[in-house]
Coordinates of N, CA and C in Angstrom, one line a residue:
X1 N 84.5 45.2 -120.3 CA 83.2 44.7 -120.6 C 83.2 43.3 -121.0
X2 N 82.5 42.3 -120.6 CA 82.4 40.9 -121.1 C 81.5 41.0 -121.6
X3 N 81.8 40.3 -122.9 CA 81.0 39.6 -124.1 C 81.0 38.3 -124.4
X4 N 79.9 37.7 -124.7 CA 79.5 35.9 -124.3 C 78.9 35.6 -125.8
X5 N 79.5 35.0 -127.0 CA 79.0 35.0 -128.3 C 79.1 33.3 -128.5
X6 N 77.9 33.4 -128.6 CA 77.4 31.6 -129.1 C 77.4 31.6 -130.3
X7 N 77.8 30.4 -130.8 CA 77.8 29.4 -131.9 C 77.5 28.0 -131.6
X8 N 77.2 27.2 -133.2 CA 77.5 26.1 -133.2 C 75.8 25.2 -133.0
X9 N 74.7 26.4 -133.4 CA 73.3 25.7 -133.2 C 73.2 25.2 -134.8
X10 N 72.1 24.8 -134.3 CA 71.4 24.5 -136.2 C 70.0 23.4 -136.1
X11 N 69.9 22.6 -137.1 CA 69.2 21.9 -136.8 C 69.5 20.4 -137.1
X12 N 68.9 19.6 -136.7 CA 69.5 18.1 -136.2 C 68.2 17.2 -136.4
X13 N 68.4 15.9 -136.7 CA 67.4 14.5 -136.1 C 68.2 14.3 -135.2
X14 N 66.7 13.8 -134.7 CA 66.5 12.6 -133.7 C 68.1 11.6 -133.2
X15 N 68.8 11.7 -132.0 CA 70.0 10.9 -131.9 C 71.2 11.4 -132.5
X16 N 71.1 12.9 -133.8 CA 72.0 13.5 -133.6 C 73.4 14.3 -132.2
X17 N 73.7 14.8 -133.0 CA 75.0 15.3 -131.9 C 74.9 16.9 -132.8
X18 N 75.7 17.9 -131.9 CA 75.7 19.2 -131.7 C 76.7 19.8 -130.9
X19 N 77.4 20.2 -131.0 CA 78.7 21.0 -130.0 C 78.4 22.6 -129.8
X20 N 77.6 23.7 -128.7 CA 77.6 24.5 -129.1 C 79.4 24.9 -128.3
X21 N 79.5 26.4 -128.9 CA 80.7 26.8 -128.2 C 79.8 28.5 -128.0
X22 N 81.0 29.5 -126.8 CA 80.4 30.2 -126.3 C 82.2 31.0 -125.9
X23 N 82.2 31.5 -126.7 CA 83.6 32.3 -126.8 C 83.3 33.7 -125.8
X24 N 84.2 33.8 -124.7 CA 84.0 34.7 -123.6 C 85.2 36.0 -124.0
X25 N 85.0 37.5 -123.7 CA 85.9 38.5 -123.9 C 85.6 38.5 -122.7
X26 N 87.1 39.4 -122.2 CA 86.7 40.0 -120.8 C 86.1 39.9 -119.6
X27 N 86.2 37.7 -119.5 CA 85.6 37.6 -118.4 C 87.1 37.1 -118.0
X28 N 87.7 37.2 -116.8 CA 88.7 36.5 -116.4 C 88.8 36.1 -114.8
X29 N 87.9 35.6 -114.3 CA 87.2 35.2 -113.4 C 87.5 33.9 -112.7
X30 N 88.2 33.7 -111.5 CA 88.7 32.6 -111.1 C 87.9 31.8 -110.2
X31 N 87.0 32.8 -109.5 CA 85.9 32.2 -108.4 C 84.8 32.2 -109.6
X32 N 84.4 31.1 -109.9 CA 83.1 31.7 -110.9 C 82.7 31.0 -111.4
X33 N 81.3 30.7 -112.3 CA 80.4 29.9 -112.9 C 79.7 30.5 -114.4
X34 N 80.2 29.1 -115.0 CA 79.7 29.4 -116.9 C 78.8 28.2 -116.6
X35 N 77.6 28.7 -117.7 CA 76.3 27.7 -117.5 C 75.7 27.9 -119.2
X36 N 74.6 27.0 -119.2 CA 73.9 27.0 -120.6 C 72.6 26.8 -120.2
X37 N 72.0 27.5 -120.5 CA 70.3 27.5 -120.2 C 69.8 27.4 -121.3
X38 N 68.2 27.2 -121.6 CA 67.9 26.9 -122.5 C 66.2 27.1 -122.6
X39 N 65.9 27.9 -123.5 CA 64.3 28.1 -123.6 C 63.3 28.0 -124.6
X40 N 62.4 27.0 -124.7 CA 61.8 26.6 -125.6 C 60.3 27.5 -125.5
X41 N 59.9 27.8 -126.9 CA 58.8 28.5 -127.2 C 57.8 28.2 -125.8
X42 N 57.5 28.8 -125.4 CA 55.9 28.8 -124.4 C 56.2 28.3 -123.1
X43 N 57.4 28.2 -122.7 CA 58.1 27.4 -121.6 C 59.1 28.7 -120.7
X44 N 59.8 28.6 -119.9 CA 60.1 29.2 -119.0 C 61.9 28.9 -119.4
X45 N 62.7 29.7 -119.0 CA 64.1 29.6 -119.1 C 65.0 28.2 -118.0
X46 N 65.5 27.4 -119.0 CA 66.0 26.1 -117.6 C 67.5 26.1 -117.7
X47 N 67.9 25.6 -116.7 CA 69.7 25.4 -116.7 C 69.8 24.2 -117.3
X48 N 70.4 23.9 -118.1 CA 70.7 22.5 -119.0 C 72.4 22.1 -118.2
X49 N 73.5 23.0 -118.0 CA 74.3 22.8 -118.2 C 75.3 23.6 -117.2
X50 N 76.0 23.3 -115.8 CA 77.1 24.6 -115.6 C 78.3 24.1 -115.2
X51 N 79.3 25.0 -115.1 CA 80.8 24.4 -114.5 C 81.2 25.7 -113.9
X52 N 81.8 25.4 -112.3 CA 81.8 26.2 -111.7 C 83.3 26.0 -110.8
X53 N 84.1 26.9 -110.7 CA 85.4 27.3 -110.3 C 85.5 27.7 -109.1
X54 N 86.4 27.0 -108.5 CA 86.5 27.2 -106.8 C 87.9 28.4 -107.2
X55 N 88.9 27.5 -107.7 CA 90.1 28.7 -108.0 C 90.6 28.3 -109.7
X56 N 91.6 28.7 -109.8 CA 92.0 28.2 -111.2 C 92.6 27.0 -111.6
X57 N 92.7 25.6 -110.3 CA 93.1 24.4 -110.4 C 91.4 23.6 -110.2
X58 N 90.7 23.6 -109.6 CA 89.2 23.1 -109.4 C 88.2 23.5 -109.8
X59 N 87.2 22.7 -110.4 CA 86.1 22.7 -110.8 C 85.3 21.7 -110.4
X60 N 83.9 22.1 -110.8 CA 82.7 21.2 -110.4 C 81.4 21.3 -111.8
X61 N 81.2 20.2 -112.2 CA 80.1 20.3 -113.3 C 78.6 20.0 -112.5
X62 N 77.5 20.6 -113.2 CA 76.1 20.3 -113.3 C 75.4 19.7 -113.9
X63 N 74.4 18.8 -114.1 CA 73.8 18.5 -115.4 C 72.3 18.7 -115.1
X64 N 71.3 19.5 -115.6 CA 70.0 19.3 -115.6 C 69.5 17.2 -115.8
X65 N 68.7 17.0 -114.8 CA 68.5 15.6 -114.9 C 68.3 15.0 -116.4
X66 N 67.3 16.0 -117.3 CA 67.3 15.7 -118.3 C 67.8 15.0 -119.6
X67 N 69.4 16.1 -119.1 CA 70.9 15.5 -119.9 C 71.4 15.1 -119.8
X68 N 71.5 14.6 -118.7 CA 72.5 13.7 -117.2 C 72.9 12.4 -118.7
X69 N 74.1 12.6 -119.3 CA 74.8 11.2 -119.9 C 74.5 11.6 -121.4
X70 N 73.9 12.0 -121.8 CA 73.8 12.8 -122.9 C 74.7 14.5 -123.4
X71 N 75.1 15.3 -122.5 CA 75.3 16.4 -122.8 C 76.5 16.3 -121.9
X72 N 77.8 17.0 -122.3 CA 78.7 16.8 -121.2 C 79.0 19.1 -121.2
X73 N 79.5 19.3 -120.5 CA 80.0 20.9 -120.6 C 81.5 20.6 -120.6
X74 N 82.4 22.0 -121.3 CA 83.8 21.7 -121.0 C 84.1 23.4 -121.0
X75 N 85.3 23.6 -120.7 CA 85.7 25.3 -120.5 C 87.2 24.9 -121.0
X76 N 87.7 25.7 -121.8 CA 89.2 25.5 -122.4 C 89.6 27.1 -121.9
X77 N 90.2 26.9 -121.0 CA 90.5 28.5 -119.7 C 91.6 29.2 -121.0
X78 N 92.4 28.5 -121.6 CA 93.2 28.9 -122.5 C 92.6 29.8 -123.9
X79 N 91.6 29.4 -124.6 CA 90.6 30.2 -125.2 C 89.7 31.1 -124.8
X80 N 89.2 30.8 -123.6 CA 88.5 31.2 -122.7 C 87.0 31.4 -123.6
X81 N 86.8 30.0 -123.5 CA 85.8 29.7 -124.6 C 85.1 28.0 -123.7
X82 N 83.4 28.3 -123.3 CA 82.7 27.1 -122.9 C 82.3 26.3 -123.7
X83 N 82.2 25.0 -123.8 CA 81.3 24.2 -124.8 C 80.5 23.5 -124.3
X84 N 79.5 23.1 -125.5 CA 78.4 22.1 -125.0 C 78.4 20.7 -125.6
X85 N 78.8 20.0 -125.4 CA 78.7 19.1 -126.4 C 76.9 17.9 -126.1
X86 N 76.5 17.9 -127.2 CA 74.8 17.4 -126.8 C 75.3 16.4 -127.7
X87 N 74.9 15.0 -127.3 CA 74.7 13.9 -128.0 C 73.1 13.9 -127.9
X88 N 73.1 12.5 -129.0 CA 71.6 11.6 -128.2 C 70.5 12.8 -128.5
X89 N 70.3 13.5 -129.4 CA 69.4 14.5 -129.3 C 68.1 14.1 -129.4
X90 N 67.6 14.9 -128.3 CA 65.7 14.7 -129.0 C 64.7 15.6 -128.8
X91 N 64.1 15.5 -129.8 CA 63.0 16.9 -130.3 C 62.6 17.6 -128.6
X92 N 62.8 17.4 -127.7 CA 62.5 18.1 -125.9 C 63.8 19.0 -126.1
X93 N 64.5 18.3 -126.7 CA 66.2 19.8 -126.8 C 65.6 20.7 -127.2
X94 N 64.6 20.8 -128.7 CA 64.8 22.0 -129.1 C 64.4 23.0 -128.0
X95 N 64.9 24.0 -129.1 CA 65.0 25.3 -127.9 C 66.0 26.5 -128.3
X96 N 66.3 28.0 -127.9 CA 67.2 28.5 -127.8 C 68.4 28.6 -126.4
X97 N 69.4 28.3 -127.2 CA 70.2 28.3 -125.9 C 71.6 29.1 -125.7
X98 N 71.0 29.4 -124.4 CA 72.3 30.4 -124.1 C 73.1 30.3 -123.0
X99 N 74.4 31.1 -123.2 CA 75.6 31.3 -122.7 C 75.6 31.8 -121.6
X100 N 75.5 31.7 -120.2 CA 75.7 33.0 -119.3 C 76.9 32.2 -118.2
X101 N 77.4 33.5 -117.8 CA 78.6 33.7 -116.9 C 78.2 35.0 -115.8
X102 N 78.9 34.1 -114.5 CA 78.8 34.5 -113.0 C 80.0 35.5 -112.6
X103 N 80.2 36.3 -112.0 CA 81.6 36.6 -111.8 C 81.9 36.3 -110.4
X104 N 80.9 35.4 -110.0 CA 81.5 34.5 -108.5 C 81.2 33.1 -108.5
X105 N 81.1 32.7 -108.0 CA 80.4 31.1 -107.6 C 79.0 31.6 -107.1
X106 N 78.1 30.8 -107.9 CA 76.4 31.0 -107.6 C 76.2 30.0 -107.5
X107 N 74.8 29.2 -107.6 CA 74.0 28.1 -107.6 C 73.9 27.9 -108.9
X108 N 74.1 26.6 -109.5 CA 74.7 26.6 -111.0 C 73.6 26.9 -112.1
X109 N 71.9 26.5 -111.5 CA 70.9 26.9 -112.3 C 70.0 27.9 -112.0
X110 N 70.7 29.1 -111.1 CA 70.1 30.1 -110.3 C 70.4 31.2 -111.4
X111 N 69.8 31.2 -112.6 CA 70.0 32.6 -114.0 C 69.9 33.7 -113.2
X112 N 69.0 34.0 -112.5 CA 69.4 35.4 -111.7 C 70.2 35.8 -111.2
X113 N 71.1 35.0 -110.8 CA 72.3 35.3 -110.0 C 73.6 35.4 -111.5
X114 N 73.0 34.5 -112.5 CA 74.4 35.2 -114.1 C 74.2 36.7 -114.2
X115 N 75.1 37.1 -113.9 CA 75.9 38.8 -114.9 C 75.7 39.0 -116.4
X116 N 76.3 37.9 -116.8 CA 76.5 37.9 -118.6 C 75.7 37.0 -118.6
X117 N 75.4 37.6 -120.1 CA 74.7 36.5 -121.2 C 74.5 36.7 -122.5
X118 N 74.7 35.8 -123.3 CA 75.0 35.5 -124.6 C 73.6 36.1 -125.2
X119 N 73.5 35.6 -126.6 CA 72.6 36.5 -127.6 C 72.2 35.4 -128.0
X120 N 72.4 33.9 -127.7 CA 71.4 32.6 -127.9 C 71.9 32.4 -129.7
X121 N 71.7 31.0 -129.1 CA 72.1 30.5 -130.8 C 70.6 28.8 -130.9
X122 N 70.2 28.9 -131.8 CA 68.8 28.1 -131.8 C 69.1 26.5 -132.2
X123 N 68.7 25.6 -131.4 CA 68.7 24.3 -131.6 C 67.6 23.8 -131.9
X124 N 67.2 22.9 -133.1 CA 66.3 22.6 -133.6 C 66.4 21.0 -133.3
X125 N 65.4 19.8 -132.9 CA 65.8 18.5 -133.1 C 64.8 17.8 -133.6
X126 N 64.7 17.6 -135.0 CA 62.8 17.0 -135.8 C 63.5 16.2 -137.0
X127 N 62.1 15.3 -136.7 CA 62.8 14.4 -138.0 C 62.3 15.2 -139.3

């Protein structure tokens, strides 16, 4: 059974920084795609973030236009643990954001096509 547990939200100003992490059980998945989506009150669910695995030496990152140079993603295969790292924050971040995992290669902001998903950890960004 894979389990996807986020950490590492809270609340922030303006130009702050934020690392979330997203510690994976039981996914061990070599063809496959970890992403971070993100949903703000009254808005619809968006991909902020994915990295996606051809085999266990290659990958490929995403960035919603939004965070393009602001937000980088990283995957430590040895933890088997994703992160987010958000610079540069601004009150459009806030939001809930979550963790989900593919157990193949999908389209990196296609949520319907994630298997798992996390239990969301809340980002706040206000002065």
């Amino acid at each position: 059974q894979v389990l996807l547990v986020e950490s590492g939200g809270g609340s922030v100003q303006p130009g702050g920084s934020l690392r979330l992490s997203c510690a994976a059980s039981g996914y061990t998945y070599s063809r496959c795609c970890m992403g971070w989506f993100r949903q703000a009150p009254g808005k619809e669910r968006e991909g902020v973030a994915a990295i996606c695995s051809f085999n266990a030496i290659s990958s490929s990152t995403s960035y919603a236009d939004s965070v393009k140079g602001r937000f980088t993603i990283s995957r430590d295969n040895a933890k088997n643990t994703l992160y987010l790292q958000m610079n540069s924050l601004i009150p459009a971040d806030t939001g809930m954001y979550y963790c989900a995992a593919a157990s193949d290669y999908v389209p990196p902001f296609s949520g319907g096509r994630y298997n798992y998903w996390g239990q969301g950890t809340q980002v706040t960004v206000s002065s």
